Every structure is written in structure tokens, then in C-alpha cells.
CSV table of C-alpha atoms in Angstrom, one decimal:
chain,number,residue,atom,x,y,z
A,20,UNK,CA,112.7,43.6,-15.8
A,21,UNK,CA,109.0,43.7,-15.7
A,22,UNK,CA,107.9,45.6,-19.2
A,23,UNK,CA,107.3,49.5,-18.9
A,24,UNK,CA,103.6,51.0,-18.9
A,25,UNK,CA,102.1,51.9,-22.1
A,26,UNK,CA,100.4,55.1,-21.6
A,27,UNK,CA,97.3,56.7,-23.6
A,28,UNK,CA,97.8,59.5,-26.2
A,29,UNK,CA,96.4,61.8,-24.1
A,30,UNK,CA,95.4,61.6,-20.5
A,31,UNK,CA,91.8,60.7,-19.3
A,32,UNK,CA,89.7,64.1,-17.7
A,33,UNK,CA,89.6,63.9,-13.6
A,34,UNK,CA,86.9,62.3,-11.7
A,35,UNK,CA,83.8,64.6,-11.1
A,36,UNK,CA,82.9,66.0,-8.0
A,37,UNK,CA,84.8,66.1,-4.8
A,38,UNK,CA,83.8,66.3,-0.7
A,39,UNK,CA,82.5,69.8,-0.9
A,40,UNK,CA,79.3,68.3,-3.2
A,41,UNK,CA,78.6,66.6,0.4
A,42,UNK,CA,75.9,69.2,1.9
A,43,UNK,CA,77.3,70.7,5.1
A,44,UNK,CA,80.9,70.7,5.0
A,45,UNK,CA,83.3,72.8,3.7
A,46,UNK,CA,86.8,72.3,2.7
A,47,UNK,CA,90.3,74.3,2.5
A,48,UNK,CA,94.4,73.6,2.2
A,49,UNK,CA,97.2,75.9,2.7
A,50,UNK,CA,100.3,75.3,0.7
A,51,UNK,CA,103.4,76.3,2.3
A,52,UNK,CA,105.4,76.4,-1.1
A,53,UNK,CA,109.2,76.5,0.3
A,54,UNK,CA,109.2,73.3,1.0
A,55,UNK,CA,107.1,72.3,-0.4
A,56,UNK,CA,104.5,71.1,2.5
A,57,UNK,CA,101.0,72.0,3.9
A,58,UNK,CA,97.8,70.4,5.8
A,59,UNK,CA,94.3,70.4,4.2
A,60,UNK,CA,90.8,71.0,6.4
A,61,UNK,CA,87.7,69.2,6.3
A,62,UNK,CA,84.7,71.5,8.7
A,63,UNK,CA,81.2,70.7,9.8
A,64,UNK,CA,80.3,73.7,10.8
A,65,UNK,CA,76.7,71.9,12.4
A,66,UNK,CA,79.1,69.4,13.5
A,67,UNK,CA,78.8,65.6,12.2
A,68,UNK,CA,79.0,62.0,13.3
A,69,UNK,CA,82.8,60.8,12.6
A,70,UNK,CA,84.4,57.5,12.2
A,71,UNK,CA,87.9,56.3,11.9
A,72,UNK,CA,89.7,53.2,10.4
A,73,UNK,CA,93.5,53.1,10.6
A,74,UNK,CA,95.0,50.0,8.5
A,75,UNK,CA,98.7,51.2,7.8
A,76,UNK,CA,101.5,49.9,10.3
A,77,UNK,CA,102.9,53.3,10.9
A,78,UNK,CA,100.4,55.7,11.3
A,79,UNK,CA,100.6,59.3,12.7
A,80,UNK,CA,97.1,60.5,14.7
A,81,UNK,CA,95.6,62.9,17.1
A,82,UNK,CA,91.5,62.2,18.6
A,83,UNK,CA,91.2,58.6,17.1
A,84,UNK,CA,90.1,57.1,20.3
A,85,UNK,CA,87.1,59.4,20.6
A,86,UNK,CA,85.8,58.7,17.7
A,87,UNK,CA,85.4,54.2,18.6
A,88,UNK,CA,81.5,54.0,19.1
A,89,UNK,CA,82.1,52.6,22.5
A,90,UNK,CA,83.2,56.0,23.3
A,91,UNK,CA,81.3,59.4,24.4
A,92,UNK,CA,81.8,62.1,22.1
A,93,UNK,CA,79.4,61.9,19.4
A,94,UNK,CA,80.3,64.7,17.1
A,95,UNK,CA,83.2,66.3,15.1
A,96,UNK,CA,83.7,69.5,13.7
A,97,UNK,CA,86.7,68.9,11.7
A,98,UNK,CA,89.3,67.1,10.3
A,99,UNK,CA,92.9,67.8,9.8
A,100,UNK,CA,95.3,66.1,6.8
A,101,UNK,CA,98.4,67.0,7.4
A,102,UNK,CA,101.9,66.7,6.0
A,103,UNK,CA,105.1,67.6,8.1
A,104,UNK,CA,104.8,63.9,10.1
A,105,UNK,CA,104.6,64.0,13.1
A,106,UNK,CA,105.1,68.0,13.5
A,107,UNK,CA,102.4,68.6,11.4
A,108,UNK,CA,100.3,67.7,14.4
A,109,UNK,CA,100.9,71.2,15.5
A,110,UNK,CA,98.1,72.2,12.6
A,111,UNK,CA,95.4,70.8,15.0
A,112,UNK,CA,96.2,73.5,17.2
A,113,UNK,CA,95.4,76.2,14.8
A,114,UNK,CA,92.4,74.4,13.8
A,115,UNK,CA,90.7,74.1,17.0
A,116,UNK,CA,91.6,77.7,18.0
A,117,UNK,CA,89.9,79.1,14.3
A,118,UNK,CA,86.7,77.2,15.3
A,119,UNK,CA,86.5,78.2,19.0
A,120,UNK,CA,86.9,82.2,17.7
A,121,UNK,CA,83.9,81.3,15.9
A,122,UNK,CA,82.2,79.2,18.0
A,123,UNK,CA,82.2,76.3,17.0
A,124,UNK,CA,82.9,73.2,19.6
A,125,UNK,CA,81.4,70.7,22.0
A,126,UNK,CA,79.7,72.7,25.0
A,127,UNK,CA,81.3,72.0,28.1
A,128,UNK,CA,79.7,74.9,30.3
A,129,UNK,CA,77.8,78.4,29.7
A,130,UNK,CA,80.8,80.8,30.0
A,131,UNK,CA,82.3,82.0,27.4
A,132,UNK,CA,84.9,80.4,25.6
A,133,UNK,CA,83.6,77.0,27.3
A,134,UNK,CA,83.9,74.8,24.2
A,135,UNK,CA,86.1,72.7,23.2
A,136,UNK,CA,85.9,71.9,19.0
A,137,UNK,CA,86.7,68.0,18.3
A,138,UNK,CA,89.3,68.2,15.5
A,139,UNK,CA,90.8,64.4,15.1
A,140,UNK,CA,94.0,64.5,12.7
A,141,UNK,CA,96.4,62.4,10.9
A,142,UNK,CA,99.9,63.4,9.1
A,143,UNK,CA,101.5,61.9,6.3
A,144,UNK,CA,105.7,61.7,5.9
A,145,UNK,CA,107.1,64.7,3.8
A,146,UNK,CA,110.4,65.3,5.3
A,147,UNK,CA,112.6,64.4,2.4
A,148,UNK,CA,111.2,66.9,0.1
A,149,UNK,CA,112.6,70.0,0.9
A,150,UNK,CA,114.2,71.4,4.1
A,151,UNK,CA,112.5,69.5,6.8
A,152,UNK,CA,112.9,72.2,9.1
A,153,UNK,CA,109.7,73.9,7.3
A,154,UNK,CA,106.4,71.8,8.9
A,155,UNK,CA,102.7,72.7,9.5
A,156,UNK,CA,102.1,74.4,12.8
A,157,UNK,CA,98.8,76.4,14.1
A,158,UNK,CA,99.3,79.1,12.0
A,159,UNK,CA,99.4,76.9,8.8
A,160,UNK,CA,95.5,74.6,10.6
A,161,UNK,CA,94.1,78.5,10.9
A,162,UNK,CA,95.1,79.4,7.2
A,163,UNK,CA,93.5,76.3,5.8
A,164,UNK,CA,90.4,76.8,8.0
A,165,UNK,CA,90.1,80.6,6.5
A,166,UNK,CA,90.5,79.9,2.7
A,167,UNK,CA,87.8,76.8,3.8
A,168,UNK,CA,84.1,76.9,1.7
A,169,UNK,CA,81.9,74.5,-0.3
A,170,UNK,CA,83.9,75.2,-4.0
A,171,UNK,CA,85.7,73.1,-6.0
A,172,UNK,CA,88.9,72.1,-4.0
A,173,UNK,CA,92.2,72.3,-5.8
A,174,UNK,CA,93.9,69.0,-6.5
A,175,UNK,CA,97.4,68.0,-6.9
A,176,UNK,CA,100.5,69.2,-4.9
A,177,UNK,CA,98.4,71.7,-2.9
A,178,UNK,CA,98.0,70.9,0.5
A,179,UNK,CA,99.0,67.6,2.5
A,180,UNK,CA,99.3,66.7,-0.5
A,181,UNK,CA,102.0,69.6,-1.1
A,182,UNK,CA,104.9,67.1,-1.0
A,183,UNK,CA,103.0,64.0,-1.1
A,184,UNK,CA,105.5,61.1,-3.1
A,185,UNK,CA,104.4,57.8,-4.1
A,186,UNK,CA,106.5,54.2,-5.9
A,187,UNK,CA,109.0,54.5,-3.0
A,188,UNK,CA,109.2,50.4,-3.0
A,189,UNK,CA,112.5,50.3,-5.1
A,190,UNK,CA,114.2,54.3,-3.4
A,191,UNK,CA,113.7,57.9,-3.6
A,192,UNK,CA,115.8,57.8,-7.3
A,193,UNK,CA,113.1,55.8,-8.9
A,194,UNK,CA,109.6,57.6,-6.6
A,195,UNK,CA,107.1,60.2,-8.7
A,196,UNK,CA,105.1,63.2,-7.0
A,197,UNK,CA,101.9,62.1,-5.1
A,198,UNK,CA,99.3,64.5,-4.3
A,199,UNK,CA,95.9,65.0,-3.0
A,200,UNK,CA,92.4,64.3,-5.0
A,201,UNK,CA,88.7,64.7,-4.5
A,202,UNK,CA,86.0,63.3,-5.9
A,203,UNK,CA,82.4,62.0,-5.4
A,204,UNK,CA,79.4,60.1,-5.9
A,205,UNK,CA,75.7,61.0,-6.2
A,206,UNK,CA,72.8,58.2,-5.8
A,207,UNK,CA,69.3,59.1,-5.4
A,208,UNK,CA,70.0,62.5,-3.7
A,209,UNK,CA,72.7,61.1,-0.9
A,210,UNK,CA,76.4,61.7,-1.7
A,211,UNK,CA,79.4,60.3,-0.6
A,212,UNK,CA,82.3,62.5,-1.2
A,213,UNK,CA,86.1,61.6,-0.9
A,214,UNK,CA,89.6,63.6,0.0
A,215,UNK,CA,92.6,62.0,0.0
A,216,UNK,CA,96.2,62.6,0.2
A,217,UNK,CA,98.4,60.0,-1.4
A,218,UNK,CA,101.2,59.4,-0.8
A,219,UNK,CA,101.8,55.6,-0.9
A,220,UNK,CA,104.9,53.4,-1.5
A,221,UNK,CA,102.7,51.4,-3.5
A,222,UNK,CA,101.9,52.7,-6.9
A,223,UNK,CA,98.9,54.1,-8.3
A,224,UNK,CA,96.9,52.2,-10.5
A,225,UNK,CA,93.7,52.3,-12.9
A,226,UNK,CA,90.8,50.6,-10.9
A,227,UNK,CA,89.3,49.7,-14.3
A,228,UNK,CA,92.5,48.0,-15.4
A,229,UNK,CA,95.1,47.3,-12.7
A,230,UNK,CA,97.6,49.6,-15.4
A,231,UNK,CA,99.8,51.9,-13.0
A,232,UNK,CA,99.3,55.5,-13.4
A,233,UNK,CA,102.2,57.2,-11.3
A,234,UNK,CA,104.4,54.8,-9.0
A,235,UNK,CA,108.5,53.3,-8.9
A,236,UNK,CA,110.6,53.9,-12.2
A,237,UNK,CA,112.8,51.8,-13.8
A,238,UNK,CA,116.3,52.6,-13.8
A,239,UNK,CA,115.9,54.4,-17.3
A,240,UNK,CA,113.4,56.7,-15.2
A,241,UNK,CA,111.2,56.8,-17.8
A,242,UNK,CA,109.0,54.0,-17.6
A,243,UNK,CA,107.1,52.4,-15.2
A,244,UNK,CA,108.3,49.3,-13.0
A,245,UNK,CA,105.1,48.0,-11.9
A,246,UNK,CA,105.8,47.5,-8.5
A,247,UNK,CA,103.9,44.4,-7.4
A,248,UNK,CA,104.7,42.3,-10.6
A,249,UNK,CA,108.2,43.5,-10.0
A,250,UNK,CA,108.7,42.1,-6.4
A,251,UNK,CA,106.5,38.7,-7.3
A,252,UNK,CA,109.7,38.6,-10.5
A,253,UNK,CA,112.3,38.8,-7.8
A,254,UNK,CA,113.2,42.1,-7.6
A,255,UNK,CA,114.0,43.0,-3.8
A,256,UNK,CA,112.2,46.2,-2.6
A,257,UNK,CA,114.7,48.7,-0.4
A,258,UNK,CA,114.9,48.5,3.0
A,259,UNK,CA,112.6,51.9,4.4
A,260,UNK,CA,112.2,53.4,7.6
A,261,UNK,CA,108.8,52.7,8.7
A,262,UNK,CA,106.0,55.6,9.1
A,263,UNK,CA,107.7,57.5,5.9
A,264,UNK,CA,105.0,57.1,3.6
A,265,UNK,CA,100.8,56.7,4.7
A,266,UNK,CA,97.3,57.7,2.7
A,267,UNK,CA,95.4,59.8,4.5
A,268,UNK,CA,92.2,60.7,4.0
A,269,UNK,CA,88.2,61.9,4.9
A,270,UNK,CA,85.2,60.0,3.5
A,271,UNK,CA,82.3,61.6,4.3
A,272,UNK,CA,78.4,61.6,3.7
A,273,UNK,CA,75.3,63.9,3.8
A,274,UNK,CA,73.2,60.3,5.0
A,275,UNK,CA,72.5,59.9,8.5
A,276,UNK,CA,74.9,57.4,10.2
A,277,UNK,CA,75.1,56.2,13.6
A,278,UNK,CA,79.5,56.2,15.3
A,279,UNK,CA,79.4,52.2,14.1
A,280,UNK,CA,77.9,53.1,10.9
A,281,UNK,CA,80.6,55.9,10.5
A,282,UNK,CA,83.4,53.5,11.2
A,283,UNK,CA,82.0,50.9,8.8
A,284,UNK,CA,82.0,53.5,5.7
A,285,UNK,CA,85.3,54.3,6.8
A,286,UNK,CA,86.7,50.8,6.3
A,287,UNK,CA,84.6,50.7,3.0
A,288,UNK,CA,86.6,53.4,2.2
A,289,UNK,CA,89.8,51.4,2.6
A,290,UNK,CA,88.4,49.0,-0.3
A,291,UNK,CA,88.8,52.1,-2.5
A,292,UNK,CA,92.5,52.6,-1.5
A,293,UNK,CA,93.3,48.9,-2.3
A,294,UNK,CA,91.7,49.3,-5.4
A,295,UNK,CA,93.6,52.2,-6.5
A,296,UNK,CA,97.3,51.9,-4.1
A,297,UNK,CA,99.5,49.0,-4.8
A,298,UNK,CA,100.7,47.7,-2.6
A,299,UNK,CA,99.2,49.3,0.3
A,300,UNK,CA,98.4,49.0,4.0
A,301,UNK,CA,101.9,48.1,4.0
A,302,UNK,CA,104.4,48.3,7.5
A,303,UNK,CA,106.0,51.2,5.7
A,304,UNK,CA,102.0,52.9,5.8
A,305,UNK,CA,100.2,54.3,8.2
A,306,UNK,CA,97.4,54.3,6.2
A,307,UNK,CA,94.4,56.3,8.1
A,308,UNK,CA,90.7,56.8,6.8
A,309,UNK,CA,88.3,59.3,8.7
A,310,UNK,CA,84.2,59.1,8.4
A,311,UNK,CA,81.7,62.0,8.4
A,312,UNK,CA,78.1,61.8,8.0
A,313,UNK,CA,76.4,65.2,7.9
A,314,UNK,CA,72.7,64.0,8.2
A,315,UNK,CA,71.8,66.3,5.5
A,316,UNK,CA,70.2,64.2,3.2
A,317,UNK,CA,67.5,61.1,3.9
A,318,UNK,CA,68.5,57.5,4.9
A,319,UNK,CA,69.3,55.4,2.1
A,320,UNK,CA,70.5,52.2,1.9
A,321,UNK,CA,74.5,51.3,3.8
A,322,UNK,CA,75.4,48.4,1.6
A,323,UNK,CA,74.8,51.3,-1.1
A,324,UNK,CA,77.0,53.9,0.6
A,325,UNK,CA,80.0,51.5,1.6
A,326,UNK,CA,79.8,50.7,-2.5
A,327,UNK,CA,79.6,54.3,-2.7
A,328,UNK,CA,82.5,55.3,-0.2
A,329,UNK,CA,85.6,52.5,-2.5
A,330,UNK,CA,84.5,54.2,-5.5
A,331,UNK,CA,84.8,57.6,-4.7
A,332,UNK,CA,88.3,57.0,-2.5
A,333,UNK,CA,89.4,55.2,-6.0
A,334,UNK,CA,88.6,57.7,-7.7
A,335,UNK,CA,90.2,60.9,-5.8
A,336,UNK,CA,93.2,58.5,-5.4
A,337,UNK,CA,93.5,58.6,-9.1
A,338,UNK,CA,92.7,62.5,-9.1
A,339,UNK,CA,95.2,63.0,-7.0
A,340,UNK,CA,98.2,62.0,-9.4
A,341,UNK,CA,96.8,62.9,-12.2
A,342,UNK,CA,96.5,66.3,-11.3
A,343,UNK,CA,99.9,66.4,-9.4
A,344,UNK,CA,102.9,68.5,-10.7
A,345,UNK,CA,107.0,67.2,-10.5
A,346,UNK,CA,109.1,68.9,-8.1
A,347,UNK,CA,112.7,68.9,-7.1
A,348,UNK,CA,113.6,66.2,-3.7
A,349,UNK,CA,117.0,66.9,-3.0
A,350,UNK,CA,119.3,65.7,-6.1
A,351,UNK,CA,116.4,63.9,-7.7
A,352,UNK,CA,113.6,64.7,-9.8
A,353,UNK,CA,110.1,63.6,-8.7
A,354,UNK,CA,108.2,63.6,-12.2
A,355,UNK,CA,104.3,63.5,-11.9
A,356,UNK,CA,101.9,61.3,-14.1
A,357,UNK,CA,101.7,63.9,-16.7
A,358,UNK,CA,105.5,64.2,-16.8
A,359,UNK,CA,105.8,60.5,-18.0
A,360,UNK,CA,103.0,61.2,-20.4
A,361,UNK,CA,104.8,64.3,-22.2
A,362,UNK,CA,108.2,62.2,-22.2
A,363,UNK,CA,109.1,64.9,-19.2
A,364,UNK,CA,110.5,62.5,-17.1
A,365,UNK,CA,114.2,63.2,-17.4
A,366,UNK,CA,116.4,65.0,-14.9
A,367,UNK,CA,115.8,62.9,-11.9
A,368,UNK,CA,119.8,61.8,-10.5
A,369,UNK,CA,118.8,57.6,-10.7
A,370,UNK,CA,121.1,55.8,-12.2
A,371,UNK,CA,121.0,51.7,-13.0
């Protein structure tokens, strides 16, 4: 068995920041707590270029196509995280309608009503927490688009990241709560801001040290397993249906980028997740990064904002389960970070 994690005395303070420090966009969730599930809201009011990379095997999408720089549409008004699979698409709905009221959209004639606002999506698996009947639909997109503004952005199981799970390589008995982080980085005036809702198979890990943070228990259930050391021992990971876990996520700018230049910072932003999600990008993922670049700021240098764009996804994947809280999945216990810190991470139903 591979050794458990040592943890610090007391847990390190959150990353700084988050993607509402990025100047012209605005960000929301709504929490649907029976579940619990939710979806989370990215808006560019003034519209932005947007980019996509998808890199998981499984992933669940709405508008991706759009968004290749071979294509036509040149701007996006938001972006939708949601949980609830592939139900949760249903958020998009409520979304679009929220920003047409207002309007906001892409002009398609002079009548009124004529818009239509580009609102590309992508959902993450949270069926087996909670009754799965309970999903994001329209009313749940509106709700996040209305509690939407540039503050702070709660962290943690609010959300898609409401019933986010991740360390699902070894079963459900021996998973921890996930969640969804934010953070950012500042150069020179430009930022590159980062939200992401994690909820991996892999575990989450320290950049700085490789040392997992939240991610598969050992049968005691209070240690952790270390998931890739663990399957290079021998150990056999459990056989999962594909397309129930994914990352999700918006990485966004206030530079002025060009579609190809979006799509780039948007695989940059990948680098971040395999920093901070082991494994990832796994058949089991359907790991899915969106790009926005406001044009709010001047030009600065792209090598500079790819660099940028891994270290703020790292770090909001990190925020993300630090700030997370354990819930209740069925007969087990899904203990969060902190849980395993306090010694809290008893009452989950695994057994050796």
C-alpha cells in the first residue's frame, strides 16, 4: 500500500484573486442545495472573443463548434458550467433567455427580440450525489445569471461545483468532495483569471510539490492513497462508466486575442489542470476548457499569458478543494480536504 499523505498543521490560505479581477466580465452560481447540484455563469456583457479546448474522452458540450477559428461567430456573451450531466444542458436555456430580456446577443435583424446571445456550455457528472432526479434546467441558468456581478465568487460546493467529487480511480467508498475555485493572475496591468469546477477521478495535488491535497482514500478512509503511485504499485483502478467525472472550466483574459489566440490560451489552460489533476484527461473525463478575452486591457506578450493561463487554472484547481465542504453520497461519506486535515474523515461506509 502506497504510504498515506502527511498533511500540514494547518492548511495553506486560498489563492488570490479569481475571474471577476478580469475587467468586463461578471460571474454568478446558483446552488440548488437538495441535491446537492447547480451550474455557475461566466457574462460578457460587451461580448468577448471565446475559445475552446476539450481534452477529456467523455465530454458533455453545447456551442463548441462555433467557437473553432475556421468558423463565423466571433463573439460570446457567456459561458455556462454546469452540473446535472447531460440535463444540466437545459441551464443554457435559461441563460440565453436572461441575456436576450436584457439585450444582450448577436444581431441578426432590427426587430425586436432579433438576437440571438452565444452561450457555449459544458456539464460535469453529479448524478450519484443525491437524488438524480434533481438537475439544472432554465430556471436554475437565469438564477445564476441574476446573482452574476464582478465580486468575489464563492468557492467550494457552490455551484457546478455543488456536487463536484474527485479520487474516484479506486470507487465511490474511497472518493472526497470536489468543488469549484477561482483565482488569478496580474502582470503588468493584463490579467488572466481562472474558474474551474473539479471534479476529476484523478486526485488533486500541490503544483509546488506533486503532494495530493483531496483525491482516493485508502481503505482506512483516513489517509490518502495517492492515486498514480498507487496504480504504477499494482493496484488495479475500478472499472467506471465513462463521462462520470470531467473538469470544467473558463479561462479568460482582459488582453486582446484573436479566435486562434483564444483557443491557444485555452489549451495553455490545460497545462494548469495537469499540473494540479492527477491523473487527468483520462477516458473516464471529459475534460473541457473555455477561453475569453475581453480586450480590456493592452496587448501584452502570449507566451506570457499562456504561462499566465496554467498557473491560474492550478491554482483555482487547488481553491477549489480546499475550500470544498463533505457531504453525504448515498451510504458514504464524501469528506473534503479540510475534513482529512481535522481527523474528520470518519463516517464514510468503505470498508477494506
Amino acid at each position: 500500500m502506497v504510504a498515506s499523505t502527511e498533511f500540514p498543521l494547518a492548511p495553506p490560505p486560498l489563492h488570490a484573486g479569481g475571474i471577476t479581477q478580469v475587467r468586463g466580465l461578471q460571474a454568478g452560481h446558483f446552488t440548488d442545495s437538495r441535491r446537492p447540484t447547480g451550474c455557475s455563469v461566466v457574462i460578457a456583457p460587451q461580448g468577448a472573443v471565446g475559445g475552446v479546448d476539450v481534452r477529456g474522452a467523455a465530454p458533455g458540450t453545447r456551442e463548441t463548434d462555433l467557437l473553432d477559428p475556421a468558423n463565423l461567430v466571433g463573439v460570446v456573451h457567456a459561458v455556462l458550467l454546469t452540473g446535472g450531466s447531460a440535463w444540466g444542458l437545459d441551464a443554457a436555456g435559461g441563460v440565453m433567455r436572461w441575456l436576450g430580456e436584457r439585450g444582450i446577443g448577436l444581431p441578426v435583424g432590427t426587430a425586436p427580440g432579433q438576437i440571438v446571445p452565444i452561450v457555449p456550455a459544458a456539464v460535469l457528472f453529479d448524478l450519484h450525489v443525491g437524488d438524480a432526479r434533481i438537475r439544472p434546467d432554465a430556471a436554475a441558468g437565469e438564477a445564476a445569471c441574476a446573482a452574476a456581478s464582478d465580486a468575489p465568487l464563492a468557492q467550494g460546493n457552490v455551484g457546478a461545483g455543488a456536487g463536484a467529487t474527485v479520487g474516484k480511480l479506486f470507487g465511490m467508498p474511497y472518493a472526497m468532495k470536489g468543488g469549484i475555485g477561482t483565482a488569478s493572475v496580474t502582470v503588468n496591468g493584463v490579467t488572466v483569471g481562472a474558474l474551474i469546477a473539479v471534479n476529476a477521478l484523478g486526485d488533486v495535488v500541490d503544483p509546488a510539490t506533486g503532494v495530493p491535497i483531496a483525491g482516493a482514500r485508502t481503505v482506512t478512509s483516513d489517509a490518502l492513497r495517492n492515486s498514480v503511485a498507487a496504480v504504477l504499485a499494482g493496484e488495479a483502478p475500478l472499472s467506471l462508466l465513462s463521462g462520470t467525472n470531467t473538469t470544467i472550466g473558463v479561462v479568460a483574459t482582459d488582453a486582446p486575442l484573436t479566435k486562434a489566440q483564444c483557443q491557444r490560451l485555452a489549451g495553455a489552460g490545460h497545462d494548469g489542470l495537469a499540473r494540479a489533476i492527477r491523473p487527468v484527461h483520462t477516458m473516464s473525463d471529459g475534460d473541457t476548457l473555455f477561453a475569453l478575452a475581453t480586450g480590456q486591457s493592452q496587448a501584452t506578450d502570449f507566451n506570457v499569458l499562456c504561462v499566465m493561463a496554467g498557473e491560474a487554472v492550478a491554482r483555482a484547481c487547488v481553491n477549489a478543494v480546499r475550500a470544498a465542504q463533505g457531504v453525504p453520497a448515498g451510504e458514504v461519506w464524501l469528506p473534503s480536504a479540510a475534513d482529512l486535515l481535522a481527523g474528520r474523515a470518519g463516517g464514510s461506509s468503505a470498508s477494506g
